[in-house]
Amino acid sequence: MHEPIDLPADAPVMTLPNTALFPQALLPLYIFEPRYRRMLADALNGNRLFAVAGLDPVRAEEPDQIEPSFPVVGLGVIRACHENADGTSNLVLQGVARVRCRAILSEEPYRRCAIEVLATAPGALVTELRRQRMALIHQLDELRELGGPISTDAMRFLRTLREPETFLDVAAFTLCHDVLEKQRLLEELDTAARYTRFLRHLRAESSQLRLARKLQGPLRDDQIMRN
């Protein structure tokens, strides 16, 4: 769980589709747009912080919306950055906090928003959170055995994360492939409830894979159209 920490009252915001940055997660980024080059330069000369907001696909369809984002976003710190010869950059951003974008302060030369740091609550005793952590590990192992897109290396790394909330956030960032569900997990501030939600999502994925395997029968993947 995380208490409120001393962070700025406003921050630059990069809006990206299909992205939700969680605390402690590492997000590699390639910076090439002029506005974000300027943002990166300013961040490196300042506190090295900027937020990554997920693009809201529903509001993006509205004609009067310009890069509408979800209100709850991830604030991150630049951990490493390499500038390329052509002026583009590759960097690694590490999530440090969930924040709410309260208002857009400016759009030029890049978006800057007033932010509110969001504190999470455990929602259960530490012993229960540890039990949920083990349940999530078992569910991920089951999903991987069913053919889900979970690598051995990812599971090996996740097992090294002993703190329940850090484990949950990094697992959700890495292994939740449903973008809207990932955003909902980012927005859930009750850690126990976030475990419950992610477990429910993964169990549904496992059920779908079991059904697909049953329908496929003995056919190989390249023979499935014959079934």
Short mmCIF file of C-alpha atoms in Angstrom, two decimals:
data_model
loop_
_atom_site.label_atom_id
_atom_site.label_comp_id
_atom_site.label_asym_id
_atom_site.label_seq_id
_atom_site.Cartn_x
_atom_site.Cartn_y
_atom_site.Cartn_z
CA MET A 1 0.00 0.00 0.00
CA HIS A 2 1.18 3.56 -0.59
CA GLU A 3 0.69 6.69 1.47
CA PRO A 4 0.50 10.09 -0.24
CA ILE A 5 4.00 11.22 -1.20
CA ASP A 6 5.45 14.62 -1.88
CA LEU A 7 4.96 15.14 -5.60
CA PRO A 8 4.33 18.27 -7.69
CA ALA A 9 0.87 19.74 -8.07
CA ASP A 10 1.11 19.58 -11.87
CA ALA A 11 3.01 17.54 -14.43
CA PRO A 12 3.47 17.04 -18.18
CA VAL A 13 1.21 14.34 -19.61
CA MET A 14 1.84 12.03 -22.55
CA THR A 15 -1.35 10.44 -23.93
CA LEU A 16 -0.91 6.98 -25.46
CA PRO A 17 -3.38 4.38 -26.74
CA ASN A 18 -3.51 0.95 -25.11
CA THR A 19 -1.35 2.01 -22.17
CA ALA A 20 -1.74 2.13 -18.38
CA LEU A 21 1.32 2.81 -16.23
CA PHE A 22 1.31 1.23 -12.76
CA PRO A 23 3.50 2.12 -9.78
CA GLN A 24 6.87 0.32 -9.88
CA ALA A 25 6.33 -0.91 -13.45
CA LEU A 26 8.98 -0.12 -16.08
CA LEU A 27 7.72 1.31 -19.37
CA PRO A 28 10.12 1.65 -22.34
CA LEU A 29 9.28 4.60 -24.58
CA TYR A 30 10.52 5.89 -27.92
CA ILE A 31 10.25 9.68 -28.10
CA PHE A 32 10.08 11.12 -31.61
CA GLU A 33 7.30 13.75 -31.81
CA PRO A 34 8.60 17.34 -31.49
CA ARG A 35 6.24 18.17 -28.58
CA TYR A 36 7.41 15.15 -26.61
CA ARG A 37 11.06 15.86 -27.41
CA ARG A 38 10.51 19.25 -25.79
CA MET A 39 8.69 17.64 -22.88
CA LEU A 40 11.53 15.17 -22.35
CA ALA A 41 14.17 17.89 -22.43
CA ASP A 42 12.25 19.92 -19.86
CA ALA A 43 11.74 16.88 -17.63
CA LEU A 44 15.42 15.95 -17.74
CA ASN A 45 16.32 19.50 -16.77
CA GLY A 46 13.79 19.40 -13.93
CA ASN A 47 12.38 16.68 -11.67
CA ARG A 48 12.45 13.91 -14.36
CA LEU A 49 8.72 13.31 -13.85
CA PHE A 50 5.88 13.06 -16.35
CA ALA A 51 2.59 11.20 -16.51
CA VAL A 52 1.39 8.65 -19.03
CA ALA A 53 -2.36 8.68 -19.66
CA GLY A 54 -4.33 6.05 -21.51
CA LEU A 55 -6.39 7.27 -24.47
CA ASP A 56 -10.11 6.80 -23.84
CA PRO A 57 -11.30 4.97 -27.00
CA VAL A 58 -14.97 5.85 -26.46
CA ARG A 59 -14.47 9.58 -26.10
CA ALA A 60 -11.88 9.53 -28.90
CA GLU A 61 -14.75 8.84 -31.32
CA GLU A 62 -16.41 12.15 -30.44
CA PRO A 63 -15.60 14.86 -33.01
CA ASP A 64 -14.84 17.63 -30.51
CA GLN A 65 -12.34 15.62 -28.43
CA ILE A 66 -8.56 16.06 -28.74
CA GLU A 67 -6.66 13.11 -27.29
CA PRO A 68 -9.19 12.48 -24.49
CA SER A 69 -7.58 10.48 -21.73
CA PHE A 70 -8.77 8.54 -18.71
CA PRO A 71 -8.66 10.74 -15.59
CA VAL A 72 -6.59 8.28 -13.50
CA VAL A 73 -3.09 7.96 -14.91
CA GLY A 74 0.38 6.83 -13.92
CA LEU A 75 3.06 9.31 -12.89
CA GLY A 76 6.55 8.11 -13.68
CA VAL A 77 10.19 9.05 -13.24
CA ILE A 78 12.78 8.75 -16.00
CA ARG A 79 15.22 6.06 -14.88
CA ALA A 80 17.34 5.92 -18.03
CA CYS A 81 17.45 7.88 -21.27
CA HIS A 82 19.50 7.65 -24.45
CA GLU A 83 19.36 10.34 -27.12
CA ASN A 84 19.81 9.06 -30.66
CA ALA A 85 21.78 10.81 -33.39
CA ASP A 86 18.55 11.91 -35.13
CA GLY A 87 17.23 13.68 -32.03
CA THR A 88 14.83 10.92 -31.00
CA SER A 89 15.27 9.23 -27.63
CA ASN A 90 14.77 5.86 -25.98
CA LEU A 91 13.95 5.94 -22.30
CA VAL A 92 12.71 3.84 -19.43
CA LEU A 93 9.97 5.36 -17.27
CA GLN A 94 9.22 3.83 -13.87
CA GLY A 95 5.82 4.35 -12.32
CA VAL A 96 5.88 6.09 -8.96
CA ALA A 97 2.22 6.88 -8.21
CA ARG A 98 -1.38 6.78 -9.32
CA VAL A 99 -2.63 10.31 -9.92
CA ARG A 100 -5.83 11.94 -11.04
CA CYS A 101 -5.71 14.61 -13.73
CA ARG A 102 -7.91 17.34 -12.28
CA ALA A 103 -7.61 19.86 -15.10
CA ILE A 104 -5.66 20.57 -18.25
CA LEU A 105 -3.56 23.65 -17.56
CA SER A 106 -2.05 24.03 -21.03
CA GLU A 107 -1.67 22.22 -24.35
CA GLU A 108 1.40 24.04 -25.66
CA PRO A 109 4.13 23.14 -26.16
CA TYR A 110 2.76 19.90 -24.65
CA ARG A 111 -0.08 18.97 -22.33
CA ARG A 112 0.34 19.82 -18.66
CA CYS A 113 -2.26 18.89 -16.05
CA ALA A 114 -3.01 19.67 -12.44
CA ILE A 115 -2.68 16.36 -10.62
CA GLU A 116 -3.82 14.81 -7.36
CA VAL A 117 -1.85 11.91 -5.91
CA LEU A 118 -4.12 8.95 -5.11
CA ALA A 119 -3.38 6.84 -2.03
CA THR A 120 -4.28 3.17 -2.02
CA ALA A 121 -5.69 1.20 0.93
CA PRO A 122 -4.97 -2.47 1.74
CA GLY A 123 -8.61 -3.50 2.06
CA ALA A 124 -7.58 -6.61 4.02
CA LEU A 125 -5.07 -7.90 6.54
CA VAL A 126 -1.53 -8.56 5.32
CA THR A 127 -2.08 -12.30 5.75
CA GLU A 128 -5.07 -12.16 3.38
CA LEU A 129 -3.13 -10.13 0.82
CA ARG A 130 -0.35 -12.72 0.93
CA ARG A 131 -2.92 -15.45 0.36
CA GLN A 132 -4.29 -13.52 -2.61
CA ARG A 133 -0.77 -13.15 -3.96
CA MET A 134 -0.32 -16.93 -3.92
CA ALA A 135 -3.75 -17.42 -5.50
CA LEU A 136 -2.75 -15.05 -8.30
CA ILE A 137 0.52 -16.92 -8.87
CA HIS A 138 -1.36 -20.21 -9.13
CA GLN A 139 -3.89 -18.69 -11.53
CA LEU A 140 -1.15 -17.28 -13.75
CA ASP A 141 0.60 -20.67 -13.77
CA GLU A 142 -2.66 -22.32 -14.83
CA LEU A 143 -3.21 -19.78 -17.58
CA ARG A 144 0.33 -20.32 -18.86
CA GLU A 145 -0.16 -24.11 -18.92
CA LEU A 146 -3.33 -23.58 -20.98
CA GLY A 147 -1.33 -21.66 -23.57
CA GLY A 148 -1.86 -18.12 -22.33
CA PRO A 149 0.74 -15.49 -23.33
CA ILE A 150 2.77 -15.69 -20.11
CA SER A 151 6.49 -16.38 -20.34
CA THR A 152 8.55 -18.39 -17.89
CA ASP A 153 10.84 -15.39 -17.44
CA ALA A 154 7.89 -13.16 -16.50
CA MET A 155 6.73 -15.62 -13.85
CA ARG A 156 10.27 -16.05 -12.52
CA PHE A 157 10.58 -12.28 -12.10
CA LEU A 158 7.14 -11.85 -10.52
CA ARG A 159 7.92 -14.47 -7.90
CA THR A 160 10.79 -12.28 -6.66
CA LEU A 161 8.30 -9.51 -5.76
CA ARG A 162 7.28 -10.33 -2.21
CA GLU A 163 5.29 -7.20 -1.31
CA PRO A 164 1.66 -7.99 -2.25
CA GLU A 165 0.70 -4.66 -3.82
CA THR A 166 3.91 -4.31 -5.83
CA PHE A 167 3.45 -7.88 -7.09
CA LEU A 168 -0.14 -7.16 -8.09
CA ASP A 169 0.60 -3.90 -9.89
CA VAL A 170 3.55 -5.25 -11.85
CA ALA A 171 1.60 -8.42 -12.73
CA ALA A 172 -1.37 -6.37 -13.97
CA PHE A 173 0.89 -4.07 -15.98
CA THR A 174 2.78 -6.97 -17.54
CA LEU A 175 0.14 -9.64 -18.03
CA CYS A 176 -3.27 -8.00 -18.36
CA HIS A 177 -3.79 -7.68 -22.12
CA ASP A 178 -7.32 -6.27 -21.99
CA VAL A 179 -6.66 -2.53 -22.12
CA LEU A 180 -9.94 -1.43 -20.54
CA GLU A 181 -9.62 -3.99 -17.77
CA LYS A 182 -6.04 -2.84 -17.12
CA GLN A 183 -7.30 0.73 -16.78
CA ARG A 184 -9.96 -0.40 -14.29
CA LEU A 185 -7.26 -2.15 -12.26
CA LEU A 186 -5.23 1.06 -12.26
CA GLU A 187 -8.27 2.98 -11.00
CA GLU A 188 -9.07 0.52 -8.18
CA LEU A 189 -7.51 1.92 -5.00
CA ASP A 190 -8.49 -0.96 -2.71
CA THR A 191 -5.70 -3.53 -3.04
CA ALA A 192 -7.77 -6.52 -1.94
CA ALA A 193 -10.55 -5.53 -4.36
CA ARG A 194 -7.95 -5.14 -7.11
CA TYR A 195 -6.73 -8.69 -6.44
CA THR A 196 -10.29 -9.97 -6.62
CA ARG A 197 -10.93 -8.18 -9.89
CA PHE A 198 -7.72 -9.39 -11.55
CA LEU A 199 -8.28 -12.96 -10.36
CA ARG A 200 -11.81 -12.92 -11.79
CA HIS A 201 -10.49 -11.64 -15.10
CA LEU A 202 -7.77 -14.32 -15.30
CA ARG A 203 -10.18 -17.11 -14.37
CA ALA A 204 -12.46 -16.01 -17.21
CA GLU A 205 -9.48 -16.15 -19.59
CA SER A 206 -8.63 -19.65 -18.37
CA SER A 207 -12.23 -20.78 -18.91
CA GLN A 208 -12.16 -19.46 -22.47
CA LEU A 209 -8.91 -21.27 -23.21
CA ARG A 210 -10.24 -24.54 -21.77
CA LEU A 211 -13.36 -24.23 -23.94
CA ALA A 212 -11.24 -23.48 -27.01
CA ARG A 213 -9.08 -26.54 -26.35
CA LYS A 214 -12.18 -28.71 -25.92
CA LEU A 215 -13.65 -27.50 -29.20
CA GLN A 216 -10.33 -27.95 -30.97
CA GLY A 217 -10.09 -31.57 -29.86
CA PRO A 218 -7.03 -33.48 -31.11
CA LEU A 219 -6.42 -31.11 -34.03
CA ARG A 220 -3.23 -29.08 -34.15
CA ASP A 221 -3.49 -25.29 -34.23
CA ASP A 222 -2.82 -25.27 -38.00
CA GLN A 223 -5.66 -27.77 -38.52
CA ILE A 224 -8.30 -25.91 -36.50
CA MET A 225 -10.25 -24.81 -39.60
CA ARG A 226 -11.03 -28.48 -40.28
CA ASN A 227 -12.90 -28.93 -37.03
#
